[in-house]
mmCIF file of C-alpha atoms in Angstrom:
data_model
loop_
_atom_site.group_PDB
_atom_site.id
_atom_site.type_symbol
_atom_site.label_atom_id
_atom_site.label_comp_id
_atom_site.label_asym_id
_atom_site.label_seq_id
_atom_site.Cartn_x
_atom_site.Cartn_y
_atom_site.Cartn_z
ATOM 1 C CA UNK A 24 -10.088 -14.605 -24.141
ATOM 2 C CA UNK A 25 -8.154 -17.365 -22.855
ATOM 3 C CA UNK A 26 -6.362 -16.209 -19.304
ATOM 4 C CA UNK A 27 -4.685 -18.044 -16.454
ATOM 5 C CA UNK A 28 -5.699 -15.980 -12.605
ATOM 6 C CA UNK A 29 -5.523 -16.769 -9.782
ATOM 7 C CA UNK A 30 -8.626 -16.254 -6.767
ATOM 8 C CA UNK A 31 -7.230 -13.991 -3.946
ATOM 9 C CA UNK A 32 -4.668 -11.493 -4.615
ATOM 10 C CA UNK A 33 -3.250 -12.534 -1.559
ATOM 11 C CA UNK A 34 -3.325 -14.432 2.070
ATOM 12 C CA UNK A 35 -2.109 -14.655 5.296
ATOM 13 C CA UNK A 36 -1.060 -18.025 7.208
ATOM 14 C CA UNK A 37 -0.031 -18.238 11.015
ATOM 15 C CA UNK A 38 3.229 -19.776 10.666
ATOM 16 C CA UNK A 39 3.062 -23.553 11.068
ATOM 17 C CA UNK A 40 0.287 -23.331 9.368
ATOM 18 C CA UNK A 41 -0.620 -24.918 6.690
ATOM 19 C CA UNK A 42 -1.492 -22.908 3.009
ATOM 20 C CA UNK A 43 -3.740 -23.392 -0.015
ATOM 21 C CA UNK A 44 -3.393 -21.038 -3.010
ATOM 22 C CA UNK A 45 -5.404 -20.998 -5.768
ATOM 23 C CA UNK A 46 -5.774 -21.083 -9.695
ATOM 24 C CA UNK A 47 -7.647 -21.009 -12.324
ATOM 25 C CA UNK A 48 -7.591 -21.421 -16.194
ATOM 26 C CA UNK A 49 -9.957 -21.290 -18.622
ATOM 27 C CA UNK A 50 -7.731 -22.872 -21.531
ATOM 28 C CA UNK A 51 -8.148 -27.028 -21.659
ATOM 29 C CA UNK A 52 -5.203 -27.450 -23.908
ATOM 30 C CA UNK A 53 -2.226 -26.855 -21.848
ATOM 31 C CA UNK A 54 0.194 -29.382 -21.737
ATOM 32 C CA UNK A 55 1.205 -28.703 -17.656
ATOM 33 C CA UNK A 56 0.777 -26.518 -15.282
ATOM 34 C CA UNK A 57 3.647 -24.738 -12.823
ATOM 35 C CA UNK A 58 3.826 -23.558 -9.739
ATOM 36 C CA UNK A 59 6.430 -20.291 -9.217
ATOM 37 C CA UNK A 60 7.803 -18.372 -5.996
ATOM 38 C CA UNK A 61 9.111 -15.290 -6.213
ATOM 39 C CA UNK A 62 11.045 -13.133 -3.521
ATOM 40 C CA UNK A 63 11.062 -9.111 -3.364
ATOM 41 C CA UNK A 64 13.681 -8.712 -6.112
ATOM 42 C CA UNK A 65 14.022 -11.398 -7.485
ATOM 43 C CA UNK A 66 13.240 -14.478 -10.339
ATOM 44 C CA UNK A 67 11.229 -16.731 -9.818
ATOM 45 C CA UNK A 68 11.774 -19.841 -9.771
ATOM 46 C CA UNK A 69 11.054 -23.533 -9.771
ATOM 47 C CA UNK A 70 8.234 -25.458 -7.496
ATOM 48 C CA UNK A 71 6.708 -27.847 -8.480
ATOM 49 C CA UNK A 72 4.519 -29.268 -11.817
ATOM 50 C CA UNK A 73 2.206 -31.146 -12.798
ATOM 51 C CA UNK A 74 1.764 -32.776 -16.045
ATOM 52 C CA UNK A 75 -2.472 -32.007 -17.416
ATOM 53 C CA UNK A 76 -2.656 -36.025 -17.681
ATOM 54 C CA UNK A 77 -1.868 -36.579 -13.250
ATOM 55 C CA UNK A 78 -4.348 -35.424 -10.868
ATOM 56 C CA UNK A 79 -1.704 -34.778 -8.026
ATOM 57 C CA UNK A 80 1.593 -33.959 -7.692
ATOM 58 C CA UNK A 81 4.120 -34.185 -3.895
ATOM 59 C CA UNK A 82 6.524 -32.939 -3.545
ATOM 60 C CA UNK A 83 9.492 -31.011 -0.054
ATOM 61 C CA UNK A 84 6.297 -29.512 1.776
ATOM 62 C CA UNK A 85 4.255 -28.145 -0.947
ATOM 63 C CA UNK A 86 1.577 -30.438 -3.299
ATOM 64 C CA UNK A 87 -0.560 -29.744 -6.333
ATOM 65 C CA UNK A 88 -3.977 -31.206 -6.913
ATOM 66 C CA UNK A 89 -5.692 -30.335 -10.367
ATOM 67 C CA UNK A 90 -8.982 -31.140 -11.446
ATOM 68 C CA UNK A 91 -9.720 -31.072 -15.224
ATOM 69 C CA UNK A 92 -13.391 -30.966 -14.548
ATOM 70 C CA UNK A 93 -13.316 -27.364 -13.199
ATOM 71 C CA UNK A 94 -10.014 -25.934 -13.960
ATOM 72 C CA UNK A 95 -8.999 -25.865 -11.061
ATOM 73 C CA UNK A 96 -5.109 -25.891 -9.510
ATOM 74 C CA UNK A 97 -4.163 -24.908 -6.597
ATOM 75 C CA UNK A 98 -0.621 -25.445 -4.429
ATOM 76 C CA UNK A 99 -0.747 -26.974 -1.058
ATOM 77 C CA UNK A 100 2.263 -25.932 1.568
ATOM 78 C CA UNK A 101 2.473 -27.741 4.478
ATOM 79 C CA UNK A 102 4.068 -26.041 7.947
ATOM 80 C CA UNK A 103 4.526 -22.386 6.258
ATOM 81 C CA UNK A 104 8.017 -20.602 7.634
ATOM 82 C CA UNK A 105 8.788 -17.403 7.512
ATOM 83 C CA UNK A 106 10.585 -18.538 4.118
ATOM 84 C CA UNK A 107 7.829 -18.392 2.603
ATOM 85 C CA UNK A 108 6.452 -15.385 2.104
ATOM 86 C CA UNK A 109 6.292 -14.862 -1.200
ATOM 87 C CA UNK A 110 4.641 -14.221 -4.426
ATOM 88 C CA UNK A 111 3.390 -17.684 -6.075
ATOM 89 C CA UNK A 112 2.581 -17.796 -9.802
ATOM 90 C CA UNK A 113 0.549 -20.656 -10.988
ATOM 91 C CA UNK A 114 1.317 -20.368 -14.582
ATOM 92 C CA UNK A 115 0.609 -22.867 -17.941
ATOM 93 C CA UNK A 116 2.436 -24.521 -20.094
ATOM 94 C CA UNK A 117 1.013 -25.823 -23.721
ATOM 95 C CA UNK A 118 3.703 -27.502 -26.364
ATOM 96 C CA UNK A 119 5.221 -25.866 -28.666
ATOM 97 C CA UNK A 120 3.615 -22.530 -26.891
ATOM 98 C CA UNK A 121 4.223 -20.065 -24.435
ATOM 99 C CA UNK A 122 4.036 -20.231 -20.811
ATOM 100 C CA UNK A 123 1.000 -18.126 -19.172
ATOM 101 C CA UNK A 124 1.180 -16.586 -16.569
ATOM 102 C CA UNK A 125 -1.256 -15.776 -13.816
ATOM 103 C CA UNK A 126 -1.050 -12.192 -11.936
ATOM 104 C CA UNK A 127 0.124 -13.456 -8.413
ATOM 105 C CA UNK A 128 -0.760 -14.539 -4.523
ATOM 106 C CA UNK A 129 1.026 -12.505 -2.086
ATOM 107 C CA UNK A 130 1.463 -15.207 1.383
ATOM 108 C CA UNK A 131 2.444 -13.723 4.161
ATOM 109 C CA UNK A 132 3.624 -15.630 6.912
ATOM 110 C CA UNK A 133 2.515 -14.259 10.380
ATOM 111 C CA UNK A 134 5.093 -15.708 13.882
ATOM 112 C CA UNK B 2 26.469 -26.340 -12.546
ATOM 113 C CA UNK B 3 25.132 -22.029 -12.992
ATOM 114 C CA UNK B 4 22.146 -20.969 -13.444
ATOM 115 C CA UNK B 5 20.816 -18.192 -15.519
ATOM 116 C CA UNK B 6 22.370 -15.317 -15.031
ATOM 117 C CA UNK B 7 21.119 -12.699 -16.886
ATOM 118 C CA UNK B 8 23.595 -8.635 -16.752
ATOM 119 C CA UNK B 9 23.241 -5.866 -16.533
ATOM 120 C CA UNK B 10 20.264 -5.834 -13.055
ATOM 121 C CA UNK B 11 20.016 -2.851 -12.999
ATOM 122 C CA UNK B 12 19.717 -0.647 -15.658
ATOM 123 C CA UNK B 13 18.197 2.942 -16.629
ATOM 124 C CA UNK B 14 17.476 4.398 -19.887
ATOM 125 C CA UNK B 15 15.600 7.549 -21.306
ATOM 126 C CA UNK B 16 12.887 8.106 -24.404
ATOM 127 C CA UNK B 17 13.941 6.986 -27.125
ATOM 128 C CA UNK B 18 16.683 5.268 -26.501
ATOM 129 C CA UNK B 19 17.449 1.346 -27.519
ATOM 130 C CA UNK B 20 18.501 -0.926 -24.867
ATOM 131 C CA UNK B 21 20.299 -3.929 -25.476
ATOM 132 C CA UNK B 22 19.671 -7.047 -22.512
ATOM 133 C CA UNK B 23 22.296 -10.369 -22.241
ATOM 134 C CA UNK B 24 21.510 -13.501 -20.645
ATOM 135 C CA UNK B 25 23.257 -16.756 -20.080
ATOM 136 C CA UNK B 26 21.417 -19.872 -19.838
ATOM 137 C CA UNK B 27 21.649 -22.854 -16.831
ATOM 138 C CA UNK B 28 24.288 -24.802 -18.202
ATOM 139 C CA UNK B 29 22.751 -27.778 -20.710
ATOM 140 C CA UNK B 30 19.760 -25.600 -21.588
ATOM 141 C CA UNK B 31 19.227 -25.363 -25.398
ATOM 142 C CA UNK B 32 16.170 -23.122 -25.888
ATOM 143 C CA UNK B 33 15.686 -19.298 -23.834
ATOM 144 C CA UNK B 34 12.356 -17.239 -23.638
ATOM 145 C CA UNK B 35 11.976 -13.570 -22.687
ATOM 146 C CA UNK B 36 9.520 -12.357 -20.536
ATOM 147 C CA UNK B 37 8.507 -8.499 -19.378
ATOM 148 C CA UNK B 38 6.757 -8.093 -16.177
ATOM 149 C CA UNK B 39 5.803 -4.991 -15.249
ATOM 150 C CA UNK B 40 5.575 -4.464 -10.971
ATOM 151 C CA UNK B 41 2.918 -6.605 -9.034
ATOM 152 C CA UNK B 42 2.238 -8.678 -12.524
ATOM 153 C CA UNK B 43 2.755 -11.695 -13.598
ATOM 154 C CA UNK B 44 6.165 -12.390 -16.002
ATOM 155 C CA UNK B 45 4.616 -11.787 -20.029
ATOM 156 C CA UNK B 46 6.272 -13.758 -22.760
ATOM 157 C CA UNK B 47 7.696 -12.015 -25.341
ATOM 158 C CA UNK B 48 9.608 -14.445 -27.177
ATOM 159 C CA UNK B 49 11.225 -17.619 -26.983
ATOM 160 C CA UNK B 50 14.854 -18.406 -28.989
ATOM 161 C CA UNK B 51 15.903 -22.298 -29.873
ATOM 162 C CA UNK B 52 18.437 -23.184 -32.804
ATOM 163 C CA UNK B 53 19.407 -19.568 -32.899
ATOM 164 C CA UNK B 54 15.749 -18.493 -33.892
ATOM 165 C CA UNK B 55 13.269 -16.478 -32.943
ATOM 166 C CA UNK B 56 10.138 -20.196 -32.468
ATOM 167 C CA UNK B 57 6.935 -18.018 -31.013
ATOM 168 C CA UNK B 58 6.106 -14.825 -29.947
ATOM 169 C CA UNK B 59 3.662 -12.997 -27.668
ATOM 170 C CA UNK B 60 1.934 -9.746 -28.817
ATOM 171 C CA UNK B 61 4.876 -7.483 -28.303
ATOM 172 C CA UNK B 62 5.711 -4.690 -31.161
ATOM 173 C CA UNK B 63 8.081 -4.895 -33.390
ATOM 174 C CA UNK B 64 10.722 -2.799 -31.583
ATOM 175 C CA UNK B 65 10.618 -5.572 -29.277
ATOM 176 C CA UNK B 66 13.658 -7.540 -30.593
ATOM 177 C CA UNK B 67 15.943 -11.343 -29.534
ATOM 178 C CA UNK B 68 18.911 -13.261 -31.235
ATOM 179 C CA UNK B 69 20.468 -16.192 -30.085
ATOM 180 C CA UNK B 70 24.097 -17.382 -29.782
ATOM 181 C CA UNK B 71 26.076 -21.031 -30.750
ATOM 182 C CA UNK B 72 26.605 -20.792 -26.986
ATOM 183 C CA UNK B 73 22.819 -20.818 -26.369
ATOM 184 C CA UNK B 74 23.350 -17.533 -24.401
ATOM 185 C CA UNK B 75 20.811 -14.638 -26.241
ATOM 186 C CA UNK B 76 19.790 -10.784 -26.407
ATOM 187 C CA UNK B 77 17.104 -8.590 -25.818
ATOM 188 C CA UNK B 78 16.743 -5.520 -27.409
ATOM 189 C CA UNK B 79 14.026 -2.733 -27.665
ATOM 190 C CA UNK B 80 14.267 -0.316 -30.116
ATOM 191 C CA UNK B 81 12.590 3.180 -29.183
ATOM 192 C CA UNK B 82 11.736 2.695 -26.117
ATOM 193 C CA UNK B 83 8.734 3.787 -24.006
ATOM 194 C CA UNK B 84 8.163 4.953 -20.429
ATOM 195 C CA UNK B 85 6.215 1.853 -20.336
ATOM 196 C CA UNK B 86 8.842 0.094 -21.282
ATOM 197 C CA UNK B 87 9.553 0.035 -17.301
ATOM 198 C CA UNK B 88 9.939 -2.902 -15.585
ATOM 199 C CA UNK B 89 11.193 -6.177 -14.969
ATOM 200 C CA UNK B 90 12.591 -8.205 -17.877
ATOM 201 C CA UNK B 91 12.768 -12.051 -17.108
ATOM 202 C CA UNK B 92 15.502 -14.642 -19.073
ATOM 203 C CA UNK B 93 14.357 -17.861 -18.457
ATOM 204 C CA UNK B 94 16.050 -21.337 -20.013
ATOM 205 C CA UNK B 95 14.965 -24.989 -20.555
ATOM 206 C CA UNK B 96 16.305 -28.473 -22.937
ATOM 207 C CA UNK B 97 13.759 -28.997 -26.117
ATOM 208 C CA UNK B 98 12.921 -32.361 -26.075
ATOM 209 C CA UNK B 99 10.756 -34.704 -28.669
ATOM 210 C CA UNK B 100 12.890 -33.859 -31.144
ATOM 211 C CA UNK B 101 12.574 -30.194 -30.096
ATOM 212 C CA UNK B 102 8.784 -30.631 -30.102
ATOM 213 C CA UNK B 103 8.059 -29.341 -26.601
ATOM 214 C CA UNK B 104 10.262 -27.929 -24.055
ATOM 215 C CA UNK B 105 11.027 -29.208 -20.448
ATOM 216 C CA UNK B 106 10.415 -26.484 -16.820
ATOM 217 C CA UNK B 107 11.787 -24.045 -17.928
ATOM 218 C CA UNK B 108 14.499 -21.749 -15.036
ATOM 219 C CA UNK B 109 14.644 -18.036 -14.655
ATOM 220 C CA UNK B 110 17.364 -15.493 -13.606
ATOM 221 C CA UNK B 111 16.970 -12.355 -11.283
ATOM 222 C CA UNK B 112 15.911 -10.885 -14.075
ATOM 223 C CA UNK B 113 17.355 -7.405 -14.804
ATOM 224 C CA UNK B 114 15.172 -3.804 -13.922
ATOM 225 C CA UNK B 115 15.035 -1.711 -16.871
ATOM 226 C CA UNK B 116 13.491 1.699 -16.361
ATOM 227 C CA UNK B 117 13.030 4.877 -18.871
ATOM 228 C CA UNK B 118 13.344 7.259 -17.919
#
């Protein structure tokens, strides 16, 4: 069936390095894709989104890349900080449909 | 500007009981979605309310029902609780656009942790 999934369940990086979190999706009819950050005991926090008609979008220290050819989404975090440690979810949202989340990747930043 | 709020923060129930969870959307938002998040997993869509009606529903049984009030706040009700209903229940709000066809980005509340014993 159609799904949104992540390549790696965990990612450990050194403070100051760049982080790349990947996500694969199988439904090409999605309207747009969203990245959320969830810290322990909290609800998911919106980071950045990208429409299906875009390839790249940049925010503050974050960049999302969308490759529709291989149905791949990535989140790049520049100069990763200890406060970036959390579980990161990608989600796909289809017009007039529900939002589907992947299982999540746990990012750990080592000092 | 208040974000999404949920109550209660924690709840303990026993099997067979019924529970009601509450959500107030972010100011200016008119659409509320509910999600169930089991430990170590991503949120699973339960349903979405807009204009006081259920508009979309995920793969959840009829034991899960909801309501949206004129002030856009919402309730999630779960009847005949099972042990497997233990989870974090998340509410997300958004604003409908394009005359209700699509929704803008969803913003989540802190969740209600439900434990069924």
